């Protein structure tokens, strides 16, 4: 009613001059916002300048990023609030295709400390299954829901500003124009980049990014709801031959051919009274989301450069203020009930229980947070929802099971080398099967093939699907290689250490934070000589079994290249005489560590790390130091003893972003390290505290953390290092 009153007054003011002066009515101004990924932030700057000039907008049409910004503004979101939201959004996290790691239950993220690729592959009927999108879109979906404030489905002509969004039908390539329905779904479909994000299914059609069909949708409003069109083109220009240097450039250029042609066709529809604005974005990549303030400013500058032309369509200040007052976004209602749109069964019942709304109702923000927590458990590819009811008081959730199924495979690589010629390479693999039984059991398997070998398997059984208490049983076999060095850094011998054991434990899951376990283990350790004098280094075998406990807390945002968070690990073992060889009956061993990571506003990250490992018995469970970031200047595991400790402070500054297909960022940094060895293997003496340092260039890449560095330490020597995906 309030909006209708505003419109009536506005029409009266606009009609007044017509009756008095017999002048032509003011033209209806339509705005067209094209697609362009992060370059689309320029649309916000253009809209801000139109607002400053006092130009009322009759309707908006948008594609991809243009649909997102146009649709949010059309729904009544103030431009200054939208700019602040974009500036404070963690775009790396939002476009990572993963929930915040801090929110993921520990049982789902415990293998993340290995260097696996982010891509998970499923198995079904003996065949591999790949997801339809390289990145999961759940975070983007919920972000759009947050921006639209849960507006109920309806006619887009009834929004504060009538709106159209354009997507592409993946079956035939036709443009699909949204003029009604669920606003958030329309925006999500319009920006579903093919192959990157999953297609959106609407009324039986699979829809992807509208840029493939109509990236600058002039025809959808020209002559319909608009007499004059202000079109904003933020698309990437075609590259010159000399600028096409990589496969990514070739792929981008191929896609841009078709896009540029459909944009050119739409530009032909612009008349002499229409205005085309092309912000000067240069080679700004479509993935530069973190650069939103600069891109918004470029949009403002482009509109100001054409202010004289735009000013022709400015309304009387009083009229414009009335129009602007009609744009208020509806206050989101409270969610009072949740319906799960899925077949009846165990999965639906569990989901209904987890999403149950308190008797007093729930705010949209609280419901979104709960939905994200449930998604982080990893059982679904997507938890889409829409709101129904006059005030959006009912949420309908549509779960989309994992396309890859309950069996997930992950792969990775690890490479490391040093200037002295040492180099290693390993292939990593893991398998996880969820919902082995009705109680929610998970079967884990991991393998490493390289100079060091590993295979482990464990069945993790909670008491029931919602219980924090669990039992776990499994086995592992590992074979590690050690080189023995003299104090002069000369290699003296190469040893192998084979450790086989079975274990049974019980514990309590601490939700997203970690877990605590207590259990029994039993196994055998065999040492052998690979290179060296058998008389000096005899082989040995011994049995070892006893009680073990482990507490793990993990709230690091990215274990491969952390920027914020903390982690604590405390593990201890006590041998039992009946299960252990004579010389090891009283053995107590421990392995502990902590990490604290914080990134400042200047994109400078500080990481403080501490490690300690050892045993109460000489010659058992040899502990080691040495290698890049673990006393740089020494070889890997060069310093051996009964006990070791290391303290390290790293600082690294993000200097550039990587395309999301290649990773996240490029860094320069340095480390200061301090380590000590007790009861050294060679002389039986305790070392002094040994300082070391390194400097490096690194990147968080698709294949894991990449380091190129140089380091030295007291008693060591200058050494250059190359690390890819190594556990540092």
XYZ file of C-alpha atoms in Angstrom:
728
model
C 0.000 0.000 0.000
C 2.847 2.359 0.910
C 4.569 1.741 -2.411
C 1.314 2.289 -4.351
C 0.832 5.628 -2.576
C 4.338 6.695 -3.548
C 3.719 5.684 -7.158
C 0.425 7.606 -7.263
C 2.064 10.768 -5.942
C 4.962 10.318 -8.320
C 2.673 9.940 -11.304
C 0.794 13.037 -10.227
C 3.955 15.112 -10.050
C 5.107 13.805 -13.413
C 1.701 14.546 -14.977
C 1.489 18.086 -13.577
C 3.879 19.691 -16.079
C 2.169 17.851 -18.928
C -1.189 19.421 -18.140
C 0.295 22.834 -17.517
C 2.843 23.053 -20.333
C 1.563 20.411 -22.738
C 5.098 18.912 -22.692
C 5.950 15.337 -23.601
C 6.060 12.911 -20.650
C 9.478 12.066 -19.252
C 10.979 9.006 -20.962
C 11.169 5.762 -19.043
C 14.794 4.956 -18.254
C 15.891 1.331 -18.349
C 19.297 0.063 -17.216
C 21.045 -2.937 -18.785
C 23.923 -4.522 -16.852
C 26.128 -7.007 -18.686
C 28.093 -9.982 -17.401
C 31.796 -9.990 -16.664
C 32.571 -11.761 -13.392
C 34.341 -9.528 -10.891
C 34.452 -6.763 -13.512
C 30.721 -6.466 -12.822
C 31.452 -4.578 -9.599
C 31.682 -1.557 -11.911
C 27.873 -1.725 -12.225
C 27.619 -0.646 -8.604
C 29.688 2.474 -9.324
C 27.513 3.341 -12.340
C 24.306 2.945 -10.304
C 25.777 5.171 -7.575
C 26.458 7.883 -10.152
C 22.939 7.589 -11.597
C 21.677 8.024 -8.043
C 23.872 11.113 -7.566
C 22.503 12.624 -10.791
C 18.914 11.880 -9.724
C 17.935 9.576 -12.596
C 14.924 7.375 -11.747
C 15.043 3.849 -13.185
C 11.930 2.263 -14.652
C 13.367 -1.233 -15.004
C 16.600 -3.250 -14.971
C 17.790 -6.222 -17.012
C 20.982 -8.067 -16.195
C 23.090 -11.054 -17.068
C 25.491 -12.911 -14.759
C 27.239 -10.344 -12.515
C 24.888 -7.727 -13.941
C 21.917 -9.819 -12.867
C 23.329 -10.180 -9.365
C 23.895 -6.468 -8.772
C 20.843 -5.380 -10.740
C 18.571 -7.878 -9.021
C 19.757 -6.975 -5.530
C 19.304 -3.259 -6.221
C 15.907 -3.883 -7.836
C 14.819 -5.688 -4.664
C 15.406 -2.501 -2.652
C 18.923 -2.984 -1.266
C 20.608 0.436 -0.721
C 23.692 0.923 -2.879
C 25.958 2.009 -0.005
C 25.010 -1.095 1.989
C 25.658 -3.296 -1.041
C 29.106 -1.746 -1.560
C 30.012 -2.290 2.104
C 28.842 -5.910 1.910
C 30.993 -6.591 -1.150
C 34.038 -4.894 0.412
C 33.827 -7.072 3.547
C 33.101 -10.373 1.803
C 35.777 -13.072 1.940
C 35.801 -13.755 -1.797
C 38.511 -16.406 -1.610
C 36.309 -18.429 0.721
C 33.101 -17.727 -1.179
C 34.548 -18.846 -4.531
C 36.537 -21.764 -3.126
C 33.621 -24.144 -3.560
C 33.994 -25.346 0.030
C 32.445 -24.493 3.373
C 34.640 -22.695 5.873
C 37.016 -25.362 7.056
C 36.581 -24.198 10.654
C 32.906 -25.230 10.377
C 33.516 -28.728 8.989
C 33.249 -31.624 11.487
C 36.693 -32.962 12.314
C 35.883 -36.448 11.026
C 35.359 -34.905 7.570
C 38.523 -32.827 7.463
C 41.098 -34.896 9.296
C 42.852 -36.007 6.084
C 43.107 -32.395 4.864
C 46.592 -32.179 6.366
C 47.693 -34.408 3.488
C 48.294 -32.693 0.184
C 45.198 -33.878 -1.690
C 43.668 -32.010 -4.593
C 40.359 -30.334 -3.834
C 38.597 -32.390 -6.500
C 36.822 -35.498 -5.203
C 35.977 -38.340 -7.569
C 33.158 -40.790 -6.921
C 32.815 -44.486 -7.737
C 29.613 -46.153 -8.865
C 29.236 -49.517 -10.588
C 32.975 -49.641 -11.078
C 33.060 -46.310 -12.918
C 34.447 -42.952 -11.853
C 31.956 -40.126 -11.351
C 32.812 -36.441 -11.639
C 30.721 -33.503 -10.367
C 29.009 -31.288 -12.971
C 30.881 -28.254 -11.662
C 34.492 -27.851 -10.647
C 33.409 -25.797 -7.630
C 30.509 -26.387 -5.293
C 28.042 -23.491 -5.357
C 26.437 -23.831 -1.920
C 28.251 -20.827 -0.437
C 27.335 -18.688 -3.450
C 23.704 -19.838 -3.195
C 23.465 -18.861 0.460
C 25.261 -15.570 -0.184
C 22.629 -14.648 -2.769
C 19.901 -15.665 -0.311
C 21.475 -13.391 2.267
C 21.559 -10.479 -0.192
C 17.952 -10.973 -1.314
C 16.821 -11.214 2.322
C 14.610 -14.209 1.608
C 12.151 -12.441 -0.698
C 9.232 -14.815 -1.436
C 8.741 -15.956 -5.027
C 6.553 -13.727 -7.147
C 6.229 -11.424 -10.140
C 9.461 -9.490 -10.763
C 7.348 -6.537 -11.964
C 6.235 -6.145 -8.345
C 9.761 -5.584 -7.052
C 10.616 -1.978 -6.119
C 12.201 -1.796 -9.610
C 10.856 -4.214 -12.255
C 13.605 -6.651 -13.168
C 14.662 -9.289 -15.698
C 17.499 -11.828 -15.424
C 18.875 -13.790 -18.369
C 20.216 -17.370 -18.272
C 21.027 -19.932 -20.985
C 19.257 -23.246 -21.589
C 22.080 -25.808 -21.601
C 20.092 -28.153 -23.855
C 19.671 -25.785 -26.821
C 21.565 -22.569 -26.090
C 18.448 -20.386 -26.022
C 18.143 -17.393 -23.731
C 15.825 -17.907 -20.759
C 14.427 -14.689 -19.323
C 13.250 -14.711 -15.716
C 10.326 -12.339 -15.105
C 8.862 -14.170 -12.127
C 9.604 -16.893 -9.597
C 12.277 -17.123 -6.947
C 14.646 -14.162 -7.263
C 17.660 -15.882 -5.719
C 17.271 -18.871 -8.066
C 17.065 -16.546 -11.078
C 20.263 -14.741 -10.048
C 22.081 -17.992 -9.360
C 21.061 -19.433 -12.753
C 22.135 -16.294 -14.578
C 25.671 -16.539 -13.130
C 26.188 -20.333 -13.297
C 29.504 -20.288 -15.189
C 29.567 -23.524 -17.244
C 31.980 -26.112 -15.896
C 32.818 -23.989 -12.878
C 29.524 -23.977 -10.981
C 26.814 -26.597 -11.322
C 23.916 -25.839 -13.654
C 20.611 -24.819 -12.046
C 17.523 -26.909 -12.763
C 14.324 -24.881 -13.156
C 11.086 -26.393 -14.470
C 12.942 -29.345 -15.957
C 15.576 -27.243 -17.755
C 19.275 -27.070 -16.914
C 20.323 -23.434 -16.934
C 23.788 -21.875 -17.030
C 25.292 -18.403 -17.289
C 23.319 -16.039 -19.534
C 26.487 -14.686 -21.133
C 26.376 -17.549 -23.630
C 23.039 -16.370 -25.036
C 22.662 -12.628 -24.283
C 25.374 -10.988 -22.207
C 24.023 -7.442 -22.669
C 20.222 -7.937 -22.673
C 19.095 -4.682 -24.320
C 16.235 -6.409 -26.167
C 14.599 -7.498 -22.921
C 13.650 -3.950 -21.892
C 14.117 -1.715 -24.967
C 10.670 -0.614 -26.157
C 8.994 -2.619 -23.414
C 9.499 -1.021 -20.039
C 12.099 1.506 -21.214
C 12.083 4.293 -23.808
C 15.742 5.082 -23.159
C 18.406 2.500 -22.276
C 21.566 3.052 -20.275
C 23.677 -0.022 -21.008
C 26.844 -0.934 -19.091
C 29.274 -3.306 -20.824
C 31.933 -4.818 -18.517
C 32.849 -7.811 -20.661
C 36.444 -8.837 -21.268
C 37.824 -7.503 -24.568
C 39.223 -10.014 -27.017
C 42.943 -10.609 -26.551
C 45.545 -9.698 -29.130
C 47.596 -12.501 -30.649
C 50.686 -11.599 -28.653
C 48.699 -11.775 -25.409
C 47.574 -15.382 -25.919
C 50.292 -17.279 -24.072
C 48.688 -20.160 -22.153
C 45.953 -22.776 -22.421
C 43.879 -20.611 -20.101
C 44.206 -17.680 -22.516
C 43.108 -19.932 -25.391
C 40.085 -21.155 -23.426
C 39.082 -17.622 -22.407
C 39.478 -16.285 -25.948
C 37.360 -19.114 -27.389
C 34.552 -18.373 -24.935
C 34.766 -14.630 -25.555
C 34.270 -15.063 -29.328
C 30.664 -16.130 -28.899
C 30.005 -13.665 -26.105
C 31.369 -10.701 -28.066
C 29.146 -11.585 -31.030
C 25.922 -11.649 -28.992
C 26.944 -8.408 -27.281
C 27.545 -6.750 -30.665
C 24.050 -7.824 -31.800
C 22.487 -6.233 -28.728
C 24.471 -3.012 -29.137
C 22.947 -2.600 -32.607
C 19.580 -2.072 -30.871
C 20.801 1.063 -29.111
C 19.498 4.298 -30.591
C 20.814 7.885 -30.591
C 19.100 8.653 -27.268
C 20.499 5.596 -25.540
C 23.797 5.653 -23.642
C 26.488 2.978 -23.612
C 28.942 3.043 -20.711
C 32.129 0.973 -20.929
C 34.221 1.294 -17.748
C 37.988 1.406 -18.290
C 38.837 -1.921 -16.666
C 41.818 -2.785 -18.853
C 43.030 -6.320 -18.241
C 41.234 -6.697 -14.906
C 40.507 -10.442 -14.708
C 37.012 -11.767 -14.177
C 38.297 -13.398 -10.977
C 39.539 -10.192 -9.262
C 36.791 -10.281 -6.616
C 39.058 -9.003 -3.856
C 39.620 -5.829 -5.915
C 35.992 -4.689 -5.650
C 36.694 -1.129 -4.305
C 38.874 -0.252 -7.318
C 36.424 -1.766 -9.809
C 33.473 0.084 -8.244
C 35.466 3.320 -8.517
C 36.128 2.595 -12.203
C 32.381 2.323 -12.765
C 31.777 5.660 -11.063
C 34.494 7.309 -13.145
C 33.039 5.958 -16.394
C 29.576 7.288 -15.575
C 30.943 10.683 -14.535
C 32.767 10.932 -17.838
C 29.335 10.816 -19.519
C 27.565 12.941 -16.922
C 26.541 15.580 -19.470
C 24.647 13.000 -21.528
C 23.161 11.308 -18.478
C 21.995 14.578 -16.920
C 19.371 14.925 -19.681
C 17.397 12.213 -17.930
C 17.604 13.573 -14.395
C 14.258 14.106 -12.694
C 13.142 17.023 -10.563
C 14.809 16.549 -7.121
C 11.465 16.278 -5.325
C 10.218 13.693 -7.812
C 13.444 11.718 -7.546
C 13.340 11.614 -3.749
C 9.795 10.258 -3.861
C 10.895 7.589 -6.331
C 13.911 6.681 -4.206
C 11.760 6.415 -1.074
C 9.710 3.716 -2.811
C 12.739 1.435 -3.093
C 12.852 0.199 0.492
C 13.573 -3.522 0.752
C 10.977 -5.569 2.576
C 11.984 -6.652 6.071
C 12.650 -10.398 6.014
C 10.166 -12.400 8.022
C 11.046 -15.021 10.623
C 11.214 -18.640 9.574
C 8.495 -20.462 11.493
C 8.595 -23.874 9.834
C 10.822 -25.957 7.568
C 9.754 -28.517 5.001
C 12.282 -30.908 3.431
C 11.337 -31.635 -0.171
C 12.788 -35.152 -0.481
C 11.562 -38.756 -0.554
C 10.573 -40.198 2.810
C 13.256 -42.123 4.624
C 16.174 -41.914 7.044
C 17.946 -39.068 5.239
C 14.875 -36.839 5.254
C 14.154 -37.518 8.926
C 17.725 -36.664 9.915
C 17.664 -33.491 7.853
C 14.326 -32.433 9.330
C 15.703 -32.934 12.848
C 18.848 -30.929 12.120
C 16.923 -28.042 10.524
C 14.110 -27.938 13.074
C 13.103 -24.371 13.950
C 12.621 -23.278 17.599
C 9.062 -22.678 18.751
C 9.653 -18.911 18.718
C 10.790 -19.012 15.089
C 14.171 -18.162 13.616
C 15.606 -15.195 11.769
C 16.632 -15.643 8.159
C 20.296 -15.164 9.142
C 20.102 -17.820 11.872
C 18.406 -20.243 9.482
C 21.112 -19.643 6.853
C 23.833 -20.304 9.438
C 22.178 -23.572 10.503
C 21.764 -24.640 6.891
C 25.446 -23.991 6.247
C 26.425 -26.030 9.305
C 24.415 -28.992 8.041
C 25.934 -28.632 4.580
C 29.437 -28.627 6.103
C 28.839 -32.205 7.287
C 29.458 -33.220 3.670
C 26.480 -35.441 2.837
C 25.008 -33.153 0.165
C 26.210 -31.279 -2.894
C 23.622 -28.607 -2.265
C 20.914 -27.637 0.176
C 18.791 -25.287 -1.891
C 15.848 -23.559 -0.309
C 13.096 -21.105 -1.055
C 10.711 -19.232 1.188
C 6.951 -19.373 0.912
C 4.059 -17.642 2.582
C 2.966 -14.014 2.590
C 5.920 -12.955 4.735
C 8.325 -15.726 3.809
C 7.674 -17.586 7.040
C 8.059 -21.113 5.608
C 11.337 -22.481 4.242
C 11.274 -25.341 1.749
C 14.635 -27.115 1.564
C 15.519 -29.268 -1.427
C 18.562 -31.465 -0.722
C 20.751 -32.534 -3.613
C 22.702 -35.716 -2.739
C 26.361 -35.871 -3.640
C 26.671 -36.536 -7.367
C 29.828 -38.509 -6.686
C 28.001 -40.864 -4.303
C 29.097 -42.230 -0.906
C 32.491 -43.453 -2.177
C 34.976 -40.614 -2.612
C 38.487 -40.777 -4.031
C 41.089 -38.032 -3.656
C 44.570 -37.841 -5.116
C 47.622 -35.689 -4.598
C 51.347 -35.353 -5.126
C 54.321 -34.344 -3.025
C 57.736 -33.258 -4.309
C 60.725 -31.837 -2.528
C 64.277 -31.125 -3.481
C 67.366 -29.328 -2.233
C 70.446 -27.831 -3.865
C 72.628 -30.704 -2.628
C 70.860 -33.012 -5.052
C 68.384 -34.700 -2.675
C 64.907 -35.070 -4.176
C 61.802 -37.113 -3.448
C 58.456 -37.625 -5.136
C 55.313 -39.296 -3.853
C 51.767 -39.965 -5.032
C 48.964 -39.764 -2.461
C 45.516 -41.333 -2.547
C 42.583 -41.651 -0.190
C 39.220 -43.373 -0.195
C 36.311 -42.575 2.089
C 32.974 -44.356 2.176
C 30.247 -42.686 4.184
C 27.099 -44.255 5.624
C 28.465 -47.767 5.738
C 25.525 -48.559 8.019
C 22.414 -46.913 9.470
C 24.382 -45.585 12.451
C 26.561 -43.454 10.181
C 29.845 -45.399 10.060
C 32.658 -44.164 7.802
C 35.448 -46.230 6.282
C 38.762 -44.407 5.694
C 41.661 -45.629 3.545
C 44.877 -43.769 2.751
C 48.008 -44.625 0.742
C 51.334 -42.999 -0.103
C 53.695 -44.336 -2.773
C 57.202 -42.958 -3.029
C 60.481 -43.220 -1.154
C 58.304 -43.491 1.939
C 55.381 -45.915 1.766
C 52.167 -45.889 3.768
C 48.834 -47.651 3.828
C 46.197 -47.324 6.514
C 42.566 -48.273 6.970
C 40.063 -47.422 9.710
C 36.374 -47.947 10.420
C 34.898 -45.018 12.353
C 31.637 -45.971 14.087
C 29.519 -43.429 16.025
C 26.936 -44.794 18.433
C 24.249 -43.249 16.237
C 24.222 -40.609 13.476
C 23.930 -37.711 15.932
C 26.063 -39.054 18.802
C 29.494 -37.521 19.532
C 30.745 -40.826 20.992
C 32.433 -43.307 18.691
C 34.552 -46.442 18.371
C 37.321 -46.829 15.810
C 39.406 -49.774 14.710
C 42.041 -50.098 12.029
C 45.557 -50.922 10.951
C 48.466 -49.186 9.272
C 51.746 -50.164 7.631
C 54.492 -47.643 6.908
C 58.029 -47.814 5.591
C 60.169 -44.713 5.976
C 63.687 -43.979 4.787
C 66.265 -42.160 6.936
C 69.728 -40.926 6.001
C 72.405 -40.626 8.653
C 74.764 -37.668 8.334
C 78.063 -36.875 10.010
C 78.545 -33.521 11.774
C 80.210 -32.386 8.518
C 76.921 -33.044 6.632
C 78.265 -36.086 4.803
C 75.843 -38.974 4.309
C 77.031 -41.997 6.293
C 74.226 -44.517 5.824
C 70.652 -44.986 4.684
C 68.229 -46.827 6.960
C 64.673 -48.063 6.578
C 62.064 -48.193 9.325
C 58.994 -50.412 8.943
C 56.126 -49.939 11.399
C 53.047 -52.209 11.367
C 50.253 -51.951 13.904
C 46.583 -52.497 14.654
C 44.556 -50.306 16.971
C 41.201 -50.095 18.704
C 39.953 -46.946 20.405
C 36.935 -45.075 21.639
C 36.483 -41.367 21.904
C 34.343 -38.288 21.688
C 33.987 -36.002 18.693
C 34.271 -32.334 19.599
C 32.173 -31.228 16.643
C 33.980 -28.875 14.303
C 36.840 -28.432 16.764
C 38.455 -31.860 16.924
C 38.321 -35.134 18.822
C 39.794 -37.028 21.770
C 40.661 -40.732 21.669
C 41.829 -43.380 24.123
C 42.665 -46.895 23.039
C 45.026 -49.823 22.605
C 47.580 -50.573 19.923
C 49.831 -53.491 19.083
C 52.468 -53.863 16.400
C 56.035 -54.480 15.318
C 58.915 -52.239 14.267
C 61.699 -53.422 11.938
C 64.806 -51.427 11.087
C 67.129 -52.286 8.230
C 70.209 -50.955 6.496
C 69.897 -49.867 2.885
C 73.329 -48.302 2.398
C 76.237 -48.466 4.851
C 78.311 -50.750 7.065
C 76.184 -53.594 8.542
C 78.641 -53.937 11.394
C 78.123 -50.322 12.393
C 74.369 -50.268 11.822
C 72.845 -53.692 12.571
C 69.223 -54.466 11.773
C 66.720 -54.807 14.604
C 63.128 -55.873 15.239
C 60.951 -55.434 18.273
C 57.333 -55.699 19.331
C 55.524 -52.686 20.720
C 52.022 -52.503 22.157
C 50.225 -50.542 24.800
C 47.862 -47.689 25.565
C 47.642 -44.525 23.486
C 45.688 -41.288 23.689
C 45.349 -38.431 21.247
C 43.743 -34.997 21.479
C 43.387 -33.001 18.283
C 42.004 -29.488 17.953
C 41.897 -28.099 14.418
C 40.508 -24.671 13.642
C 42.949 -23.693 10.881
C 41.279 -22.237 7.806
C 43.619 -23.956 5.321
C 46.195 -26.483 6.580
C 48.178 -26.302 3.350
C 48.557 -22.517 3.417
C 46.990 -21.208 6.626
C 45.995 -17.581 7.026
C 43.951 -17.687 10.222
C 43.157 -20.114 13.016
C 44.797 -22.413 15.509
C 45.548 -26.105 15.948
C 46.782 -28.294 18.820
C 47.908 -31.911 18.730
C 48.866 -33.984 21.788
C 49.641 -37.686 21.360
C 51.158 -40.059 23.929
C 51.813 -43.799 24.105
C 52.656 -46.076 27.042
C 53.986 -49.573 26.373
C 52.508 -52.595 28.138
C 55.058 -55.268 29.189
C 53.015 -58.222 27.930
C 52.719 -56.706 24.443
C 56.232 -55.310 24.048
C 59.743 -56.649 23.637
C 61.903 -56.768 26.739
C 63.902 -53.617 26.064
C 60.751 -51.577 25.354
C 58.427 -52.616 28.181
C 58.568 -49.217 29.907
C 58.655 -47.040 26.806
C 56.706 -43.766 26.875
C 56.647 -41.675 23.720
C 54.983 -38.409 22.776
C 54.355 -36.203 19.741
C 52.931 -32.709 20.257
C 52.521 -29.527 18.302
C 50.595 -26.292 18.018
C 49.946 -23.619 15.394
C 48.554 -20.120 15.699
C 47.969 -18.112 12.533
C 46.712 -14.566 12.047
C 46.456 -12.333 8.975
C 46.475 -8.563 9.365
C 44.508 -6.057 7.319
C 47.574 -5.513 5.138
C 47.427 -9.166 3.943
C 50.452 -10.022 6.079
C 50.202 -13.415 7.802
C 52.046 -14.399 10.964
C 52.301 -18.075 11.831
C 53.708 -19.318 15.127
C 54.484 -23.046 15.354
C 55.842 -25.301 18.088
C 56.718 -29.011 17.886
C 58.116 -31.539 20.345
C 58.646 -35.252 19.895
C 60.544 -37.972 21.687
C 60.552 -40.878 24.092
C 61.854 -41.868 27.504
C 64.168 -44.535 26.145
C 67.359 -44.143 24.132
C 67.276 -45.649 20.640
C 63.482 -46.029 20.502
C 61.264 -43.915 18.253
C 64.122 -41.782 16.953
C 63.057 -38.128 16.627
C 64.438 -35.838 13.922
C 64.912 -32.236 12.846
C 66.254 -30.696 9.670
C 64.989 -29.468 6.344
C 63.153 -26.474 4.974
C 61.276 -24.656 7.778
C 62.344 -27.392 10.235
C 65.846 -26.023 10.850
C 66.642 -24.695 7.407
C 70.230 -25.169 6.304
C 70.189 -28.843 7.274
C 69.105 -31.828 5.217
C 65.761 -33.487 5.832
C 65.896 -35.353 9.151
C 69.630 -34.737 9.430
C 69.589 -34.152 13.205
C 68.545 -37.307 15.076
C 68.121 -37.909 18.784
C 65.992 -39.175 21.604
C 63.983 -35.967 21.821
C 63.668 -32.863 19.651
C 61.876 -29.521 19.861
C 61.282 -26.755 17.352
C 59.869 -23.229 17.568
C 59.191 -21.304 14.373
C 57.810 -17.916 13.383
C 56.818 -17.403 9.753
C 55.681 -14.206 8.106
C 54.331 -14.103 4.561
C 52.725 -11.350 2.554
C 50.259 -11.907 -0.246
C 51.515 -10.018 -3.292
C 49.191 -11.309 -6.020
C 46.098 -13.418 -6.648
C 45.984 -16.504 -8.825
C 43.088 -17.391 -11.154
C 40.780 -19.665 -9.194
C 41.551 -22.479 -11.673
C 45.200 -22.368 -10.572
C 45.036 -21.552 -6.854
C 44.502 -18.583 -4.566
C 47.574 -16.419 -4.002
C 51.285 -15.729 -4.437
C 53.356 -14.852 -1.359
C 56.798 -13.690 -0.295
C 57.938 -14.532 3.202
C 60.597 -15.527 5.687
C 60.984 -17.748 8.734
C 62.920 -17.651 11.990
C 63.485 -21.077 13.548
C 64.955 -22.394 16.789
C 65.531 -26.105 17.409
C 67.240 -28.468 19.814
C 68.134 -32.175 19.961
C 68.569 -34.158 23.197
C 70.770 -37.264 23.393
C 71.975 -37.028 19.801
C 72.366 -40.234 17.850
C 76.065 -39.721 17.104
C 77.545 -38.457 20.358
C 74.786 -38.994 22.928
C 74.980 -35.315 23.880
C 72.388 -32.570 24.006
C 72.794 -29.851 21.404
C 72.472 -26.182 22.166
C 69.499 -24.277 20.808
C 70.219 -23.910 17.098
C 68.893 -20.816 15.269
C 68.007 -20.955 11.575
C 66.194 -18.815 9.031
C 64.824 -18.923 5.518
C 63.401 -16.643 2.827
C 60.972 -17.864 0.198
C 58.524 -17.170 -2.585
C 55.459 -19.353 -2.371
C 52.012 -19.945 -3.785
C 48.859 -21.718 -2.693
C 48.298 -23.667 -5.912
C 45.829 -26.201 -7.191
C 48.415 -28.921 -6.495
C 49.258 -27.707 -2.989
C 51.671 -25.262 -1.371
C 54.640 -24.440 -3.590
C 57.855 -23.027 -2.127
C 61.083 -21.796 -3.684
C 63.354 -20.827 -0.827
C 66.845 -20.568 0.611
C 67.901 -21.082 4.218
C 70.741 -21.540 6.655
C 71.263 -22.247 10.349
C 73.974 -22.492 12.961
C 76.079 -25.523 12.109
C 74.298 -25.892 8.770
C 75.046 -24.486 5.335
C 73.282 -22.377 2.735
C 70.754 -24.565 0.969
C 68.169 -23.828 -1.718
C 64.871 -25.687 -1.527
C 61.974 -26.612 -3.782
C 58.811 -27.921 -2.115
C 55.456 -28.821 -3.624
C 52.811 -30.137 -1.321
C 55.304 -31.345 1.249
C 54.265 -31.601 4.882
C 56.228 -28.783 6.461
